[in-house]
PDB file of C-alpha atoms and ligand atoms in Angstrom:
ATOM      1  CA  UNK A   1     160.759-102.492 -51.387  1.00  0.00           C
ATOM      2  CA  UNK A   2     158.787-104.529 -48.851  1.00  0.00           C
ATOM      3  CA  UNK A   3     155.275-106.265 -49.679  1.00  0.00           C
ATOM      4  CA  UNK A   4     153.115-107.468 -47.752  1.00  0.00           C
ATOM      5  CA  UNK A   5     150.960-111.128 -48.498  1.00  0.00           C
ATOM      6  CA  UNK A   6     148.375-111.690 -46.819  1.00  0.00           C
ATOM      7  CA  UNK A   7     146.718-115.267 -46.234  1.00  0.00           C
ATOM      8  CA  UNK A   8     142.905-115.917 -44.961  1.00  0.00           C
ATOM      9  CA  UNK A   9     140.815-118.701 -43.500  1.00  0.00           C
ATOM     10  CA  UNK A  10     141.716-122.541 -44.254  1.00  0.00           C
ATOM     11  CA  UNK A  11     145.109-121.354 -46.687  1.00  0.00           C
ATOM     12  CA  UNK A  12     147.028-123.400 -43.977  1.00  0.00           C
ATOM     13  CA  UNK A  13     145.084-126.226 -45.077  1.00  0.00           C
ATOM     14  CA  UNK A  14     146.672-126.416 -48.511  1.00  0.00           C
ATOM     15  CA  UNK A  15     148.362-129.663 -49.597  1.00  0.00           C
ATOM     16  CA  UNK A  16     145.772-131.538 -47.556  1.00  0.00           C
ATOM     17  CA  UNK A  17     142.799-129.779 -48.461  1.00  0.00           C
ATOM     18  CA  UNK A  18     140.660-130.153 -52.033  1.00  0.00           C
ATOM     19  CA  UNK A  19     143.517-131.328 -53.607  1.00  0.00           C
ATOM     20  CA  UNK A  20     141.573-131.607 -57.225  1.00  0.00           C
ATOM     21  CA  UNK A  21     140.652-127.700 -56.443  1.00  0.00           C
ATOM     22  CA  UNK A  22     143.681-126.010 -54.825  1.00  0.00           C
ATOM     23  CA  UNK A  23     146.634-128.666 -55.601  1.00  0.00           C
ATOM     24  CA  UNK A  24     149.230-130.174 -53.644  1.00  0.00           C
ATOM     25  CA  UNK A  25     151.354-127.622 -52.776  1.00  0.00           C
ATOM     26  CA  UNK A  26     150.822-126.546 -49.346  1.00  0.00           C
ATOM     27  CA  UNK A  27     151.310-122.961 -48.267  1.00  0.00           C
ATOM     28  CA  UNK A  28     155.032-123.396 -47.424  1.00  0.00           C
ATOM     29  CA  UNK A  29     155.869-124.592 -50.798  1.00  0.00           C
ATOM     30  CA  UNK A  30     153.753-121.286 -52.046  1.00  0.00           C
ATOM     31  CA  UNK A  31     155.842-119.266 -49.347  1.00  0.00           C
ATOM     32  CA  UNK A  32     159.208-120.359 -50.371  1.00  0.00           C
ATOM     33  CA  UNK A  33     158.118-119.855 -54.067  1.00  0.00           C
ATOM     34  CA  UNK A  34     157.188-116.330 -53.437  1.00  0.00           C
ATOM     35  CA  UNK A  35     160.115-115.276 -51.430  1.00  0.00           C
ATOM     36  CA  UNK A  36     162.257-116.622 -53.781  1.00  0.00           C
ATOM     37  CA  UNK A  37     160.841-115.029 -56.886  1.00  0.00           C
ATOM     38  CA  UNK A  38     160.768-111.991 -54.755  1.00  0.00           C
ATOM     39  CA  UNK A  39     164.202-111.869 -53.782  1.00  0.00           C
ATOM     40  CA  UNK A  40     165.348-111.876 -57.331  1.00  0.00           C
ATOM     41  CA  UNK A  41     163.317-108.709 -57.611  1.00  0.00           C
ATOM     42  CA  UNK A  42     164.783-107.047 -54.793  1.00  0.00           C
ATOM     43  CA  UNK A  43     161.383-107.230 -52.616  1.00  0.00           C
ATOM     44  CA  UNK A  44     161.348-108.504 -48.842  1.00  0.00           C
ATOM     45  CA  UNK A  45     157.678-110.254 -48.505  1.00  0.00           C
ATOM     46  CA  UNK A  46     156.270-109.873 -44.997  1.00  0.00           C
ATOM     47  CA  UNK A  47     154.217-113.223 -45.086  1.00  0.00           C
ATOM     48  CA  UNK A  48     151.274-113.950 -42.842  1.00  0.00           C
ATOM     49  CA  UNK A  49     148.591-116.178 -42.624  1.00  0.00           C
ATOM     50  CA  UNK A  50     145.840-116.245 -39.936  1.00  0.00           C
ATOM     51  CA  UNK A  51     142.254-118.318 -39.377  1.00  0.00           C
ATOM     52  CA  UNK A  52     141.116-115.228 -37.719  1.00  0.00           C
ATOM     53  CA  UNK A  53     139.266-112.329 -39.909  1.00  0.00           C
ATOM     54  CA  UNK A  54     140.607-109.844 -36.526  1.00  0.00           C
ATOM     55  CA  UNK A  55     144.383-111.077 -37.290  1.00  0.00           C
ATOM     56  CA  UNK A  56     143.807-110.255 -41.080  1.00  0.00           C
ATOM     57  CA  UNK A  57     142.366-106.883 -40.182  1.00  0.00           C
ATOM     58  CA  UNK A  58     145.241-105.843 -38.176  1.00  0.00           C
ATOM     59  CA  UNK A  59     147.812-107.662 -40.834  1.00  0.00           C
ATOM     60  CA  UNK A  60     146.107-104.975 -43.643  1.00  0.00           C
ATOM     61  CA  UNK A  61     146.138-102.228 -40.785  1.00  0.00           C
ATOM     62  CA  UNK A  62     149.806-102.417 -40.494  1.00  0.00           C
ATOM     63  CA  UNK A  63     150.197-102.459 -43.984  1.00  0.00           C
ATOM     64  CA  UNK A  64     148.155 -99.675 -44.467  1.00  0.00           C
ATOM     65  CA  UNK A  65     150.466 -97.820 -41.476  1.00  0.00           C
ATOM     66  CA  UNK A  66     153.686 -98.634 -43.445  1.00  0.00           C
ATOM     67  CA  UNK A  67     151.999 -97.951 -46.737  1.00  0.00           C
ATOM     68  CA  UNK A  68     153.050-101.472 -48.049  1.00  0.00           C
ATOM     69  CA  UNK A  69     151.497-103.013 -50.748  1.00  0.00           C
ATOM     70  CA  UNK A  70     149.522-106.325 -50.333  1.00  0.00           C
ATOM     71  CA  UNK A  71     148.804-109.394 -51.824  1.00  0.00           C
ATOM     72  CA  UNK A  72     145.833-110.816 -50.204  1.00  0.00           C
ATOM     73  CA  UNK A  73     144.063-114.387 -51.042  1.00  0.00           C
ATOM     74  CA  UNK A  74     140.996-113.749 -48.157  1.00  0.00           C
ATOM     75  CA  UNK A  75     140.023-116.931 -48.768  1.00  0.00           C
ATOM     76  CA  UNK A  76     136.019-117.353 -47.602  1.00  0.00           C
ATOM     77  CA  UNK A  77     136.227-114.172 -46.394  1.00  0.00           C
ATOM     78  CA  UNK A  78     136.899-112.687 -49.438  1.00  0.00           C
ATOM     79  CA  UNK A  79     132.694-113.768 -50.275  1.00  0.00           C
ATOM     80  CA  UNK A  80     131.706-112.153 -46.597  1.00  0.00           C
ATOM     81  CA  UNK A  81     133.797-109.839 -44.873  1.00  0.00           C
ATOM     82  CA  UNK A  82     132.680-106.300 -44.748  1.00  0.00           C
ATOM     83  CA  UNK A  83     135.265-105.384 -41.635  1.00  0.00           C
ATOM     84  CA  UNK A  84     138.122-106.964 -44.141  1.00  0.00           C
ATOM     85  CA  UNK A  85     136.940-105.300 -46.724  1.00  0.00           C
ATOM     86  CA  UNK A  86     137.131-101.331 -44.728  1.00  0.00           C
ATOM     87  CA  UNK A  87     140.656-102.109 -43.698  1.00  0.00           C
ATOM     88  CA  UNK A  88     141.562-103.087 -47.357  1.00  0.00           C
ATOM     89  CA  UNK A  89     140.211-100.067 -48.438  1.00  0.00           C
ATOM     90  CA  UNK A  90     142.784 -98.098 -46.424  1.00  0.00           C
ATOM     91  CA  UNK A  91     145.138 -99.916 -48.479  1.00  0.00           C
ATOM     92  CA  UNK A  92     143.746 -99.244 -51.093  1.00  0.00           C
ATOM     93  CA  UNK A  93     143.807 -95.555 -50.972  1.00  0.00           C
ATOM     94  CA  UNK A  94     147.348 -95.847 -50.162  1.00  0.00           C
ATOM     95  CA  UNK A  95     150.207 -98.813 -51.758  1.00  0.00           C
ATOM     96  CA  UNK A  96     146.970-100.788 -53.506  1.00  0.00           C
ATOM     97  CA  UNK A  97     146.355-104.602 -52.822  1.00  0.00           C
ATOM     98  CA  UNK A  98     145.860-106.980 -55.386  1.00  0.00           C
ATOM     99  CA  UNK A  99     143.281-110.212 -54.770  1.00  0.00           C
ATOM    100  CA  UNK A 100     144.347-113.394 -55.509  1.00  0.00           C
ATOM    101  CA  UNK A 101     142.773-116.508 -55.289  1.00  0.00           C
ATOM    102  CA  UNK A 102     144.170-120.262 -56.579  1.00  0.00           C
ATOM    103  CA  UNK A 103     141.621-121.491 -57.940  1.00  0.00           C
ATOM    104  CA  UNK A 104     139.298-119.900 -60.657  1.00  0.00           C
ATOM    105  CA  UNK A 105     136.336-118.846 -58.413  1.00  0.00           C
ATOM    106  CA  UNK A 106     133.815-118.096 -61.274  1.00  0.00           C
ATOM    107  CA  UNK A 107     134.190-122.020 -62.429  1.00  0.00           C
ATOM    108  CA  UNK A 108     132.753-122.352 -58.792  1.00  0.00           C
ATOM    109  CA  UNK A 109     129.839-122.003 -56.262  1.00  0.00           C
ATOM    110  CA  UNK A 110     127.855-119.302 -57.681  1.00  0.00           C
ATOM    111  CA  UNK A 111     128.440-117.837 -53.623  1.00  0.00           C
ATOM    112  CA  UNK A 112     132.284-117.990 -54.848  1.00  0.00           C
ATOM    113  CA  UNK A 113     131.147-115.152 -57.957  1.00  0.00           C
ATOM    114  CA  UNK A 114     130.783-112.083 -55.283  1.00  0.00           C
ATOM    115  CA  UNK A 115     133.802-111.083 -54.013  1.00  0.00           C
ATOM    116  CA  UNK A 116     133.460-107.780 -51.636  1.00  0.00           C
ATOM    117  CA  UNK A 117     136.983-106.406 -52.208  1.00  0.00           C
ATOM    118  CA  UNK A 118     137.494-106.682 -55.798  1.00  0.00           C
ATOM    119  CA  UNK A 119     135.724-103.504 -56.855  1.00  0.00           C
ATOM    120  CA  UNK A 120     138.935-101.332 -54.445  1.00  0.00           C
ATOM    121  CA  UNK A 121     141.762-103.999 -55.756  1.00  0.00           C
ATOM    122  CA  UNK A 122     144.584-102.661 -58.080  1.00  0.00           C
ATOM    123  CA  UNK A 123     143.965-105.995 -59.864  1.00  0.00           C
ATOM    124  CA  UNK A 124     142.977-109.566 -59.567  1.00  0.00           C
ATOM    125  CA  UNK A 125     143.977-112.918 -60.369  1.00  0.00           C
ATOM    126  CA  UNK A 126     142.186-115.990 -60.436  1.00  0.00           C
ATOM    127  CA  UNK A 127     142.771-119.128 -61.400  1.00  0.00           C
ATOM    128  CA  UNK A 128     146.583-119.657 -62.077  1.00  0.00           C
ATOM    129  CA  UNK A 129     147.129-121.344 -58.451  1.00  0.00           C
ATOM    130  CA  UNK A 130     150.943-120.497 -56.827  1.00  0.00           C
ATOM    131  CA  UNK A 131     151.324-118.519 -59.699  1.00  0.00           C
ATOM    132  CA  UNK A 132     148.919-115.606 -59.182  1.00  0.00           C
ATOM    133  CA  UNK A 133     151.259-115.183 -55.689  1.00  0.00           C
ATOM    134  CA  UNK A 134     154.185-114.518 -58.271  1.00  0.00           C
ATOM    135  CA  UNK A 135     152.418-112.555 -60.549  1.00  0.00           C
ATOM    136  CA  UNK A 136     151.398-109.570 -57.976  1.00  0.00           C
ATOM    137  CA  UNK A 137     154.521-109.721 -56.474  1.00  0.00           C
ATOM    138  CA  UNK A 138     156.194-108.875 -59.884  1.00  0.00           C
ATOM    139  CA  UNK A 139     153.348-105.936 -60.960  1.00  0.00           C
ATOM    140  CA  UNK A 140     154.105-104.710 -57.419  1.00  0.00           C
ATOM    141  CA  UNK A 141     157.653-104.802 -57.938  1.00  0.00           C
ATOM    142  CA  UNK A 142     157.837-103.751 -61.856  1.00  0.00           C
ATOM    143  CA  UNK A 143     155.302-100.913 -60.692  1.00  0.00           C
ATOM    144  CA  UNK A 144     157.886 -99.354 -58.416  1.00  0.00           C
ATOM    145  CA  UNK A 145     160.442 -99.845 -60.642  1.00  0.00           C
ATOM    146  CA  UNK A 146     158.867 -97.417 -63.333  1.00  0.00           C
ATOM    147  CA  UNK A 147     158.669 -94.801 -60.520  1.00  0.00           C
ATOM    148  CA  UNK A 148     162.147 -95.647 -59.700  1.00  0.00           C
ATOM    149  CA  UNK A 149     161.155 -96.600 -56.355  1.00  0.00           C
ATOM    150  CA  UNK A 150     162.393 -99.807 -56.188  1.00  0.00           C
TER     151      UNK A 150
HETATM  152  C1  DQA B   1     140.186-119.326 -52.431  1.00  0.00           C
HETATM  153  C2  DQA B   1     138.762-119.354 -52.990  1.00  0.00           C
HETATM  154  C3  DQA B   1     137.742-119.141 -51.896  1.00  0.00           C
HETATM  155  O1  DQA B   1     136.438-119.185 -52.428  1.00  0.00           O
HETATM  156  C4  DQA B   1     137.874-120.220 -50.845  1.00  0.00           C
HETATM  157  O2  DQA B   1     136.970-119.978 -49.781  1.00  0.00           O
HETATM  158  C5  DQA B   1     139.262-120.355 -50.340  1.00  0.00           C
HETATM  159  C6  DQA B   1     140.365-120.317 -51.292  1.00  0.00           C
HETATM  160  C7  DQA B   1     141.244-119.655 -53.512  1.00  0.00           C
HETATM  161  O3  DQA B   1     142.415-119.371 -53.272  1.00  0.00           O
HETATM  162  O4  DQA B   1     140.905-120.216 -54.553  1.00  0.00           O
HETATM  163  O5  DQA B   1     139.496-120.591 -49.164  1.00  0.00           O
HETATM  164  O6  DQA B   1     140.457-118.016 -51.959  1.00  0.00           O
END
């Protein structure tokens, strides 16, 4: 199976950026850890990352086309984007996406406690940093699995 991961605003940042919030592994490191995880699972990852909510929006309309399921850390936009949230929800009626986000967001800026796609997520994680990545990747791929899609 193939799964798309979708990365938001400011993710290539990581390593460099709030290290005492997001860590010091930068979004390579996070890549390589996901695609390796994923291989052992027998998923391909279609990784992306864009500073532009319009590149994101296409990235989840593609996914929605191929009816992939995505793992998407919006990053700010995840607190703002309506338009990110309407192409999710295509998504979402489809292969499901599941939110992640590194840090624990409701330890944070109260603005950080409203998320607008979490109410049309299959799930989401917050908090475990590279891990969450991992963690979707394996419901998406255990979820298949059951169907015997896999
Ligand atoms: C983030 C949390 C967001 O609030 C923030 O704007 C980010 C990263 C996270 O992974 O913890 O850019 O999505």
């Amino acid at each position: 199976m193939r799964i798309s991961v979708i990365n938001g605003p400011n993710l290539n940042r990581l390593g460099r950026r709030e290290p005492d919030i997001y860590g010091a592994a930068t979004l390579a490191d996070i890549e390589k850890l996901v695609r390796d995880k994923a291989a052992g699972l027998g998923v391909e990852v279609e990784w992306m990352q864009s500073n532009h909510e319009g590149e994101l929006i296409e990235a989840a309309h593609r996914a929605a086309d191929e009816n992939l399921p995505v793992v998407v850390n919006a990053g700010g936009l995840t607190h703002t984007s309506v338009a990110l949230r309407d192409a999710l929800a295509e998504v979402a009626d489809g292969a499901g996406f599941i939110e992640v986000h590194l840090s624990n967001v409701h330890a944070r800026d109260p603005f950080r406690h409203t998320s607008l796609l979490s109410d049309i997520a299959r799930g989401v994680i917050v908090g475990l940093g590279p891990c969450g990545y991992v963690a979707a990747v394996e419901h998406f791929a255990h979820a298949a699995n059951q169907k015997g899609l896999a």
